[in-house]
Coordinates of C-alpha atoms (C1' of nucleotides) in Angstrom, one line a residue:
Chain R
X18 CA -67.9 94.2 236.1
X19 CA -70.5 94.3 238.9
X20 CA -71.4 91.4 241.1
X21 CA -74.1 90.5 243.6
X22 CA -73.1 88.7 246.8
X23 CA -73.4 85.2 245.4
X24 CA -71.6 86.0 242.2
X25 CA -68.7 87.5 244.0
X26 CA -68.8 84.6 246.5
X27 CA -68.5 82.0 243.7
X28 CA -65.8 84.0 242.0
X29 CA -63.7 84.1 245.2
X30 CA -64.6 80.7 246.6
X31 CA -66.4 81.8 249.7
X32 CA -70.1 81.8 250.8
X33 CA -72.5 84.7 250.7
X34 CA -72.7 84.6 254.4
X35 CA -69.0 85.4 254.6
X36 CA -69.4 88.5 252.4
X37 CA -72.4 89.7 254.5
X38 CA -70.3 89.1 257.6
X39 CA -67.4 91.0 256.1
X40 CA -69.8 93.8 255.4
X41 CA -71.2 93.7 258.9
X42 CA -67.8 94.0 260.6
X43 CA -66.7 96.6 258.1
X44 CA -63.8 94.8 256.5
X45 CA -65.3 94.8 253.0
X46 CA -68.3 97.0 252.1
X47 CA -70.0 96.7 248.8
X48 CA -69.5 99.4 246.2
X49 CA -73.1 100.4 246.4
X50 CA -76.5 99.1 247.3
X51 CA -79.2 98.9 244.6
X52 CA -82.8 100.0 244.8
X53 CA -83.8 96.5 246.1
X54 CA -81.3 96.6 248.9
X55 CA -78.9 94.2 247.1
X56 CA -75.2 94.5 247.7
X57 CA -73.3 95.3 244.5
X58 CA -69.6 94.8 244.4
X59 CA -67.1 96.2 241.8
X60 CA -63.6 95.5 240.7
X61 CA -62.0 97.3 243.6
X62 CA -63.9 95.1 246.0
X63 CA -62.8 92.0 244.1
X64 CA -59.2 93.0 244.5
X65 CA -59.6 93.9 248.1
X66 CA -61.3 90.5 248.8
X67 CA -58.4 88.8 247.2
X68 CA -56.1 90.5 249.6
X69 CA -58.3 89.6 252.6
X70 CA -58.4 86.0 251.6
X71 CA -54.7 85.9 251.1
X72 CA -54.1 87.1 254.6
X73 CA -56.8 84.8 255.9
X74 CA -54.9 81.9 254.3
X75 CA -52.1 82.9 256.6
X76 CA -54.5 82.7 259.5
X77 CA -54.3 86.4 260.3
X78 CA -57.4 87.4 262.3
X79 CA -59.9 89.5 260.6
X80 CA -59.4 92.4 263.0
X81 CA -55.8 92.7 261.9
X82 CA -56.6 92.1 258.2
X83 CA -59.1 94.9 258.5
X84 CA -56.3 97.3 259.5
X85 CA -53.9 95.9 256.9
X86 CA -56.2 96.4 253.9
X87 CA -58.0 99.5 255.1
X88 CA -55.2 101.8 256.3
X89 CA -52.4 102.3 253.9
X90 CA -50.1 103.6 256.7
X91 CA -50.5 100.3 258.6
X92 CA -47.2 98.5 258.9
X93 CA -48.2 95.2 257.4
X94 CA -44.7 93.9 257.4
X95 CA -44.4 94.4 261.1
X96 CA -47.8 92.7 261.6
X97 CA -46.8 89.8 259.5
X98 CA -43.6 89.4 261.5
X99 CA -45.5 89.4 264.7
X100 CA -47.9 86.9 263.2
X101 CA -44.9 84.8 262.2
X102 CA -43.7 84.8 265.8
X103 CA -47.1 83.7 267.0
X104 CA -47.1 80.8 264.5
X105 CA -43.6 79.8 265.6
X106 CA -44.7 79.8 269.2
X107 CA -47.7 77.7 268.3
X108 CA -45.6 75.2 266.6
X109 CA -43.3 75.0 269.6
X110 CA -46.3 74.4 271.7
X111 CA -47.6 71.8 269.3
X112 CA -44.2 69.9 269.3
X113 CA -44.5 69.8 273.1
X114 CA -48.0 68.5 272.9
X115 CA -47.1 65.8 270.4
X116 CA -44.2 64.7 272.6
X117 CA -46.5 64.5 275.6
X118 CA -49.1 62.5 273.7
X119 CA -46.3 60.2 272.6
X120 CA -45.1 59.8 276.1
X121 CA -48.6 59.1 277.3
X122 CA -49.2 56.5 274.6
X123 CA -45.9 54.8 275.4
X124 CA -46.8 54.6 279.0
X125 CA -50.3 53.4 278.2
X126 CA -49.1 50.7 275.8
X127 CA -46.5 49.7 278.3
X128 CA -49.3 49.2 280.9
X129 CA -51.4 47.4 278.3
X130 CA -48.6 45.0 277.5
X131 CA -48.2 44.6 281.2
X132 CA -51.8 43.8 281.8
X133 CA -51.7 41.5 278.7
X134 CA -48.7 39.8 280.2
X135 CA -50.6 39.4 283.5
X136 CA -53.5 37.9 281.7
X137 CA -51.1 35.6 279.9
X138 CA -49.5 34.6 283.1
X139 CA -52.9 34.0 284.6
X140 CA -53.8 31.9 281.6
X141 CA -50.7 29.8 281.8
X142 CA -51.4 29.2 285.5
X143 CA -55.0 28.3 284.7
X144 CA -53.9 25.8 282.1
X145 CA -51.5 24.3 284.6
X146 CA -54.2 24.1 287.2
X147 CA -56.7 22.6 284.8
X148 CA -54.3 20.1 283.6
X149 CA -53.4 19.3 287.2
X150 CA -57.0 18.8 288.1
X151 CA -58.1 16.8 285.1
X152 CA -55.0 14.8 284.4
X153 CA -52.9 15.5 287.4
X154 CA -53.2 12.2 289.3
X155 CA -53.1 10.2 286.1
X156 CA -50.1 11.8 284.7
X157 CA -48.2 12.1 287.9
X158 CA -48.8 8.4 288.5
X159 CA -47.6 7.7 285.0
X160 CA -44.5 10.0 284.8
X161 CA -43.8 10.9 288.3
X162 CA -44.0 14.2 290.1
X163 CA -40.7 15.5 288.9
X164 CA -41.6 15.2 285.2
X165 CA -44.9 17.0 285.6
X166 CA -43.5 19.7 287.7
X167 CA -40.7 20.3 285.2
X168 CA -43.2 20.5 282.4
X169 CA -45.3 23.1 284.3
X170 CA -42.1 25.0 285.0
X171 CA -41.3 25.1 281.4
X172 CA -44.7 26.5 280.6
X173 CA -44.2 29.3 283.0
X174 CA -40.8 30.1 281.5
X175 CA -41.9 30.9 278.0
X176 CA -39.5 33.4 276.5
X177 CA -40.4 36.9 275.4
X178 CA -39.8 35.9 271.8
X179 CA -42.2 33.0 272.0
X180 CA -44.6 35.3 273.7
X181 CA -44.5 37.7 270.8
X182 CA -45.2 34.9 268.4
X183 CA -48.0 33.7 270.6
X184 CA -49.5 37.2 270.7
X185 CA -49.4 37.3 266.9
X186 CA -51.2 34.0 266.6
X187 CA -53.6 35.1 269.2
X188 CA -54.5 38.2 267.0
X189 CA -54.9 36.0 264.0
X190 CA -57.3 33.7 265.9
X191 CA -59.3 36.7 266.8
X192 CA -59.3 38.2 263.3
X193 CA -60.4 35.0 261.6
X194 CA -62.9 34.2 264.3
X195 CA -64.6 37.6 264.0
X196 CA -64.8 37.2 260.2
X197 CA -66.0 33.6 260.6
X198 CA -68.6 34.7 263.1
X199 CA -70.4 36.7 260.4
X200 CA -71.0 33.5 258.4
X201 CA -72.9 32.2 261.4
X202 CA -71.7 28.7 260.7
X203 CA -69.2 27.0 263.0
X204 CA -68.6 24.4 260.3
X205 CA -67.7 27.0 257.7
X206 CA -64.2 27.1 256.2
X207 CA -63.3 30.3 258.0
X208 CA -64.6 29.0 261.4
X209 CA -62.6 25.8 260.9
X210 CA -59.5 27.9 260.0
X211 CA -60.0 29.8 263.3
X212 CA -60.2 26.5 265.1
X213 CA -57.0 25.4 263.5
X214 CA -55.2 28.6 264.3
X215 CA -56.4 28.1 267.8
X216 CA -54.8 24.7 267.8
X217 CA -51.5 26.1 266.7
X218 CA -51.8 28.7 269.4
X219 CA -52.4 26.1 272.0
X220 CA -49.5 24.1 270.8
X221 CA -47.3 26.8 272.2
X222 CA -48.4 25.7 275.6
X223 CA -48.7 22.0 275.2
X224 CA -46.0 19.4 274.4
X225 CA -48.6 17.0 273.3
X226 CA -51.9 18.0 271.6
X227 CA -55.0 16.0 272.3
X228 CA -58.5 16.7 270.8
X229 CA -60.0 16.2 274.2
X230 CA -57.8 18.8 275.9
X231 CA -58.5 21.2 273.0
X232 CA -62.2 20.7 273.4
X233 CA -61.8 21.1 277.1
X234 CA -60.1 24.5 276.7
X235 CA -62.9 25.6 274.2
X236 CA -65.5 24.7 276.8
X237 CA -63.6 26.8 279.3
X238 CA -64.0 29.8 277.1
X239 CA -67.7 29.6 277.6
X240 CA -67.6 28.7 281.3
X241 CA -65.0 31.3 282.4
X242 CA -66.3 34.8 282.0
X243 CA -62.8 36.2 281.8
X244 CA -62.3 34.4 278.5
X245 CA -65.8 34.8 277.3
X246 CA -65.4 38.5 277.6
X247 CA -62.1 38.4 275.7
X248 CA -63.6 36.6 272.7
X249 CA -66.9 38.3 272.8
X250 CA -65.3 41.7 272.7
X251 CA -66.2 42.4 269.1
X252 CA -69.1 40.1 268.6
X253 CA -71.1 38.8 271.6
X254 CA -71.5 35.1 271.2
X255 CA -68.1 34.6 269.5
X256 CA -66.8 32.6 272.4
X257 CA -69.6 30.1 272.0
X258 CA -69.1 30.1 268.3
X259 CA -65.4 29.3 268.7
X260 CA -66.2 26.5 271.1
X261 CA -68.6 25.0 268.6
X262 CA -66.1 25.4 265.8
X263 CA -63.5 23.6 267.9
X264 CA -65.9 20.9 268.9
X265 CA -66.5 20.2 265.2
X266 CA -62.8 20.6 264.5
X267 CA -61.8 18.1 267.1
X268 CA -64.7 15.8 266.1
X269 CA -65.9 15.9 269.7
X270 CA -69.3 16.7 268.4
X271 CA -70.9 15.8 265.1
X272 CA -72.9 17.6 262.4
Chain O
X258 CA -61.8 65.0 302.3
X259 CA -64.8 66.9 300.9
X260 CA -64.5 70.1 298.9
X261 CA -66.8 72.9 297.7
X262 CA -66.4 74.2 294.2
X263 CA -63.8 76.9 295.1
X264 CA -61.8 74.6 297.3
X265 CA -61.5 72.0 294.6
X266 CA -60.9 74.7 292.1
X267 CA -58.0 76.1 294.0
X268 CA -56.7 72.6 294.7
X269 CA -56.6 71.8 290.9
X270 CA -55.7 75.2 289.6
X271 CA -58.9 75.9 287.8
X272 CA -61.8 78.3 288.4
X273 CA -65.1 77.6 289.9
X274 CA -66.7 78.4 286.6
X275 CA -64.8 75.6 285.0
X276 CA -66.1 73.1 287.6
X277 CA -69.7 74.3 287.2
X278 CA -69.3 74.0 283.4
X279 CA -67.9 70.5 283.7
X280 CA -70.9 69.7 285.9
X281 CA -73.2 71.3 283.3
X282 CA -71.8 69.3 280.4
X283 CA -71.8 66.1 282.5
X284 CA -68.1 65.5 282.4
X285 CA -67.5 65.8 286.2
X286 CA -70.5 65.8 288.5
X287 CA -70.1 66.5 292.2
X288 CA -70.3 63.6 294.6
X289 CA -73.4 65.1 296.1
X290 CA -75.3 68.3 296.6
X291 CA -75.9 69.5 300.2
X292 CA -79.0 71.0 301.7
X293 CA -78.2 74.5 300.5
X294 CA -77.6 73.4 296.9
X295 CA -73.8 73.5 297.2
X296 CA -71.7 71.2 295.1
X297 CA -69.7 68.8 297.3
X298 CA -66.8 66.9 295.7
X299 CA -65.0 63.9 297.2
X300 CA -61.7 62.1 296.5
X301 CA -63.0 60.2 293.5
X302 CA -63.9 63.5 291.9
X303 CA -60.5 65.0 292.6
X304 CA -58.9 62.0 290.9
X305 CA -61.2 62.3 287.9
X306 CA -60.5 66.0 287.6
X307 CA -56.8 65.2 287.5
X308 CA -57.4 62.9 284.6
X309 CA -59.6 65.5 282.8
X310 CA -57.0 68.2 283.2
X311 CA -54.3 65.9 282.0
X312 CA -56.1 65.2 278.8
X313 CA -57.0 68.9 278.5
X314 CA -53.3 69.7 278.6
X315 CA -52.9 67.5 275.5
X316 CA -55.6 69.7 274.0
X317 CA -58.1 66.9 273.7
X318 CA -61.6 68.4 273.3
X319 CA -63.9 68.0 276.3
X320 CA -66.4 65.8 274.4
X321 CA -63.7 63.2 273.8
X322 CA -62.3 63.5 277.4
X323 CA -65.8 62.9 278.6
X324 CA -65.9 59.6 276.9
X325 CA -62.4 58.8 278.0
X326 CA -62.9 59.3 281.6
X327 CA -66.5 58.2 281.9
X328 CA -66.7 55.0 279.9
X329 CA -64.1 52.3 280.9
X330 CA -64.7 50.5 277.6
X331 CA -63.7 53.5 275.6
X332 CA -60.5 52.9 273.7
X333 CA -58.5 55.8 274.9
X334 CA -55.3 54.6 273.3
X335 CA -57.1 54.7 269.9
X336 CA -58.5 58.2 270.7
X337 CA -55.0 59.4 271.7
X338 CA -53.6 58.0 268.5
X339 CA -56.2 59.8 266.5
X340 CA -55.5 62.9 268.5
X341 CA -51.9 62.6 267.7
X342 CA -52.6 62.4 264.0
X343 CA -54.6 65.5 264.3
X344 CA -51.8 67.3 266.0
X345 CA -49.3 66.1 263.4
X346 CA -51.6 67.4 260.6
X347 CA -51.9 70.7 262.4
X348 CA -48.2 71.0 262.6
X349 CA -47.8 70.2 259.0
X350 CA -50.4 72.9 258.2
X351 CA -48.5 75.3 260.5
X352 CA -45.2 74.6 258.8
X353 CA -46.9 75.5 255.5
X354 CA -48.3 78.6 256.9
X355 CA -45.0 79.7 258.3
X356 CA -43.3 79.1 255.0
X357 CA -46.0 81.1 253.2
X358 CA -45.6 84.0 255.7
X359 CA -41.9 83.9 255.1
X360 CA -42.4 84.0 251.4
X361 CA -44.8 86.9 251.7
X362 CA -42.3 88.8 254.0
X363 CA -39.5 88.1 251.6
X364 CA -41.5 89.4 248.7
X365 CA -42.6 92.4 250.7
X366 CA -39.1 93.3 251.9
X367 CA -37.9 92.7 248.4
X368 CA -40.3 95.2 247.1
X369 CA -39.5 97.5 249.9
X370 CA -35.8 97.2 249.2
X371 CA -36.6 97.8 245.6
X372 CA -38.5 100.9 246.3
X373 CA -35.8 102.0 248.7
X374 CA -33.3 101.6 245.9
X375 CA -35.5 103.6 243.6
X376 CA -35.7 106.3 246.2
X377 CA -32.0 106.1 246.5
X378 CA -31.5 106.4 242.8
X379 CA -33.9 109.3 242.7
X380 CA -32.0 110.9 245.5
X381 CA -28.7 110.6 243.8
X382 CA -30.2 112.0 240.6
X383 CA -31.7 114.8 242.5
X384 CA -28.4 115.6 244.1
X385 CA -26.7 115.7 240.7
X386 CA -29.4 118.0 239.4
X387 CA -29.2 120.3 242.4
X388 CA -25.4 120.4 242.2
X389 CA -25.7 121.1 238.5
X390 CA -28.2 123.9 239.0
X391 CA -26.4 125.6 241.9
X392 CA -22.8 125.0 241.1
X393 CA -22.9 123.6 237.6
X394 CA -21.8 126.6 235.7
X395 CA -19.2 127.6 238.2
X396 CA -17.6 124.2 238.5
X397 CA -17.8 123.3 234.9
X398 CA -16.1 126.6 234.2
X399 CA -13.5 125.8 236.8
X400 CA -12.8 122.1 236.0
X401 CA -14.2 121.5 232.6
X402 CA -17.2 119.4 231.5
X403 CA -15.4 116.1 231.5
X404 CA -14.4 116.3 235.1
X405 CA -17.9 117.1 236.3
X406 CA -19.5 114.5 234.2
X407 CA -17.1 111.9 235.5
X408 CA -17.9 112.9 239.1
X409 CA -21.6 112.6 238.5
X410 CA -21.0 109.2 236.8
X411 CA -19.1 108.0 239.9
X412 CA -22.0 109.0 242.1
X413 CA -24.4 106.9 240.0
X414 CA -22.1 103.9 240.2
X415 CA -22.0 103.4 243.9
X416 CA -21.5 99.8 244.7
X417 CA -24.0 97.6 246.5
X418 CA -21.6 97.3 249.4
X419 CA -21.4 101.0 249.8
X420 CA -25.1 101.1 249.5
X421 CA -25.4 98.8 252.5
X422 CA -23.2 101.0 254.6
X423 CA -25.1 104.0 253.5
X424 CA -28.3 102.3 254.5
X425 CA -26.9 101.6 257.9
X426 CA -25.8 105.2 258.4
X427 CA -29.2 106.3 257.1
X428 CA -30.9 104.2 259.8
X429 CA -28.6 105.7 262.5
X430 CA -29.4 109.2 261.3
X431 CA -33.1 108.3 261.7
X432 CA -32.7 106.7 265.1
X433 CA -30.7 109.5 266.6
X434 CA -32.9 112.2 265.0
X435 CA -36.0 110.7 266.4
X436 CA -34.5 110.5 269.9
X437 CA -33.2 114.1 269.5
X438 CA -36.6 115.3 268.4
X439 CA -37.9 114.5 271.8
X440 CA -35.5 117.1 273.4
X441 CA -37.2 119.7 271.2
X442 CA -33.8 121.5 270.9
X443 CA -31.9 121.5 267.6
X444 CA -28.9 122.7 269.5
X445 CA -28.9 119.7 271.9
X446 CA -26.1 117.2 271.8
X447 CA -28.3 114.5 270.3
X448 CA -29.5 116.8 267.6
X449 CA -26.0 117.8 266.7
X450 CA -25.0 114.2 266.7
X451 CA -27.7 113.5 264.2
X452 CA -26.5 116.4 262.1
X453 CA -23.0 114.9 262.2
X454 CA -24.2 111.5 261.2
X455 CA -26.0 113.1 258.4
X456 CA -22.8 114.7 257.3
X457 CA -21.0 111.4 257.3
X458 CA -23.9 110.0 255.3
X459 CA -23.6 112.8 252.8
X460 CA -19.9 112.2 252.5
X461 CA -20.7 109.0 250.8
X462 CA -22.1 111.0 247.9
X463 CA -19.7 113.9 247.8
X464 CA -16.1 114.1 247.2
X465 CA -15.7 117.4 248.9
X466 CA -17.9 118.5 251.8
X467 CA -19.0 122.1 252.1
X468 CA -21.1 123.6 254.9
X469 CA -23.1 125.5 252.3
X470 CA -24.0 122.4 250.3
X471 CA -24.9 120.5 253.5
X472 CA -27.2 123.3 254.6
X473 CA -28.6 123.3 251.1
X474 CA -29.6 119.6 251.3
X475 CA -31.1 120.2 254.7
X476 CA -33.3 122.9 253.3
X477 CA -34.3 120.5 250.5
X478 CA -35.7 118.1 253.1
X479 CA -38.2 120.8 254.1
X480 CA -39.0 121.9 250.5
X481 CA -39.3 118.5 248.9
X482 CA -42.3 116.7 250.3
X483 CA -40.8 113.3 249.3
X484 CA -38.0 113.8 251.9
X485 CA -40.2 115.6 254.3
X486 CA -42.4 112.6 254.5
X487 CA -39.4 110.3 254.9
X488 CA -38.1 112.1 258.0
X489 CA -41.5 113.0 259.4
X490 CA -42.6 109.3 259.4
X491 CA -42.1 108.8 263.1
X492 CA -42.4 112.4 264.4
X493 CA -44.1 115.1 262.2
X494 CA -41.8 118.1 262.2
X495 CA -38.6 116.0 262.3
X496 CA -37.5 117.2 258.9
X497 CA -37.6 120.8 259.9
X498 CA -35.9 119.8 263.2
X499 CA -33.1 118.2 261.3
X500 CA -32.7 121.2 259.0
X501 CA -32.4 123.5 262.0
X502 CA -29.9 121.2 263.6
X503 CA -27.9 121.1 260.4
X504 CA -28.1 124.9 260.1
X505 CA -26.6 125.2 263.6
X506 CA -24.1 122.4 262.9
X507 CA -22.9 124.1 259.8
X508 CA -23.0 127.5 261.4
X509 CA -25.2 128.8 258.6
X510 CA -27.5 130.2 261.2
X511 CA -26.6 131.4 264.7
X512 CA -28.1 131.2 268.2
Chain P
dT229 C1' -99.5 87.2 232.4
dA230 C1' -99.2 84.0 236.1
dT231 C1' -96.4 81.1 238.3
dT232 C1' -92.3 78.8 239.4
dT233 C1' -87.5 79.1 240.2
dA234 C1' -83.5 81.3 241.7
dC235 C1' -81.9 84.6 243.8
dA236 C1' -81.7 88.6 247.5
dT237 C1' -82.6 90.5 252.4
dT238 C1' -82.4 90.6 257.8
dA239 C1' -82.7 88.3 262.2
dA240 C1' -81.3 84.9 265.2
dC241 C1' -79.4 80.8 267.2
dG242 C1' -75.3 77.4 267.4
dT243 C1' -70.5 76.3 267.6
dT244 C1' -66.0 75.8 272.1
dG245 C1' -64.6 76.6 276.8
dC246 C1' -65.0 79.1 279.6
dG247 C1' -64.7 84.8 281.6
dT248 C1' -67.4 87.9 283.5
dA249 C1' -71.2 90.3 285.5
dA250 C1' -75.8 90.4 287.8
dA251 C1' -79.1 89.2 291.2
dG252 C1' -79.7 86.7 295.0
dG253 C1' -79.2 83.0 299.0
dT254 C1' -75.8 80.9 302.9
dT255 C1' -72.1 80.6 306.1
dT256 C1' -68.7 82.6 309.0
dA257 C1' -66.5 86.3 311.5
dT258 C1' -66.8 90.3 314.1
Chain T
dA289 C1' -76.8 92.3 313.8
dT290 C1' -74.2 93.0 310.1
dA291 C1' -70.7 92.7 307.0
dA292 C1' -67.5 89.7 304.5
dA293 C1' -66.9 85.8 302.0
dC294 C1' -68.8 82.2 300.3
dC295 C1' -72.4 79.7 297.3
dT296 C1' -76.2 79.5 293.6
dT297 C1' -78.5 80.1 288.6
dT298 C1' -79.0 82.9 284.5
dA299 C1' -77.1 84.8 280.7
dC300 C1' -74.2 87.6 277.5
dG301 C1' -69.6 87.7 275.2
dC302 C1' -65.5 85.9 272.4
dA303 C1' -64.3 84.4 266.4
dA304 C1' -65.8 83.5 262.1
dC305 C1' -68.9 82.2 260.1
dG306 C1' -72.9 77.8 259.1
dT307 C1' -77.5 77.2 259.2
dT308 C1' -82.3 77.7 259.3
dA309 C1' -86.4 80.9 259.1
dA310 C1' -89.3 84.3 257.3
dT311 C1' -89.8 87.3 253.6
dG312 C1' -88.9 90.2 249.4
dT313 C1' -87.3 90.6 244.3
dA314 C1' -85.7 89.2 239.5
dA315 C1' -85.6 86.2 235.8
dA316 C1' -87.4 82.2 233.3
dT317 C1' -91.0 79.5 231.8
dA318 C1' -96.2 77.9 230.9

DNA sequence: TATTTACATTAACGTTGCGTAAAGGTTTAT
DNA sequence: ATAAACCTTTACGCAACGTTAATGTAAATA
């Protein structure tokens, strides 16, 4: 059997370029060249190519393969053993790398959680301040300083476990909001679901839920760029969209 | 603090070329360029370089690092996780490769052992034939056909364990012979040690050792190219050298 | 038979992360 | 003043091909 480049290439699962390259670097020369300058390969070349590809599979470099298949006196077992050592060293290095990447990720996620926590803390403080400003006098007059201070204190002392649940809800709000945003309609079912999830989320902070306060927080998302940025992360305009959904949800705004 | 390329390079443990390259691909630009066209780096660049080198340690490609350190909005945790996946895949691939290399080596050594065994078998047969030719009539006349045939049979039935010991001795003969060859003197201590090891080796095949037979085998090493090739593998001429050493050892040739 | 289609050829650049000259300008030390 | 020690840009080299580009040849079809 005789083959042209492409025929042999297909037979062996490589490209013609590869065969020309192998010819160029002298690792596999065609049996002969016909009158038109075409490379013609025979059975011997097919066999040799198989060998070459076998060693290539093992990621031996072509220079070494060349010696292996072209000089019968070459100690291929020794070469393979050395190659094996190189592979082992590479794996050791890889293990180190992976461990380091893991360490870096752990540190980064630790920091992220940290900064999330800080944001969370800031949010809680902001809620307290807002409540204080809007309803402070009224409520303090009604229940007395002590009661209000204790409530605020409780808010600040949310447990880690609650925090985790809150984080989960927070993510759900985001997910549903982003999906709802694509509908473009704050009155859509998904948008209203997002608003409801947000109510559940808020309930973690408030003893008593009021539509007014909920709507107030929603408005804050638009007014305070810290929160706007948070909700707009995936879709710019999502914060406003959420506010509108909540305004409809709370019935603070019709149609 | 301000640094020129080489100063920063030394500080960070890279070469100037690296910094120029990082400038070229826009991953780390100098703070400014002075009137002579020199790159001047400041503290911010030092810090950034540290980051770059850190990620480089993890084998992240420069294109990705560029995004990581230049755009604050880039999700580096995600990138690292993807990188981690790539590393894991690479390790898996490496494990496969190593297993395949092992398999190849096992097969090759299996074949080698096989061919060694064949050679060994051939050698035993040859010894029998030689003995038969040289001493056959004499010995058969002396002890009878039965005795001789049984002896030959025993030779053929060497156990695997004996075989292993013989292989070990064989290697020792080779090692000492090759070292002795460098002295150039078949009468040297090393050469005589090689001859002695060879006698021990031969004793595995023979019930009774005779100087004459030993010298005869030595001569065979020179006459039969199969064995000549075996001993000449490391140093051409070693077979003849061994013969001479054995001739001196056996006293079959003086001075 | 003329033309299209499917091959073949060589030449040359692109890939990654720099190393390594080469050819020349600048600063510092003697 | 001159040499030593910097700096600059330009550009090839590395491994193993992929990918055009420009051009020539063989086989199939109109």
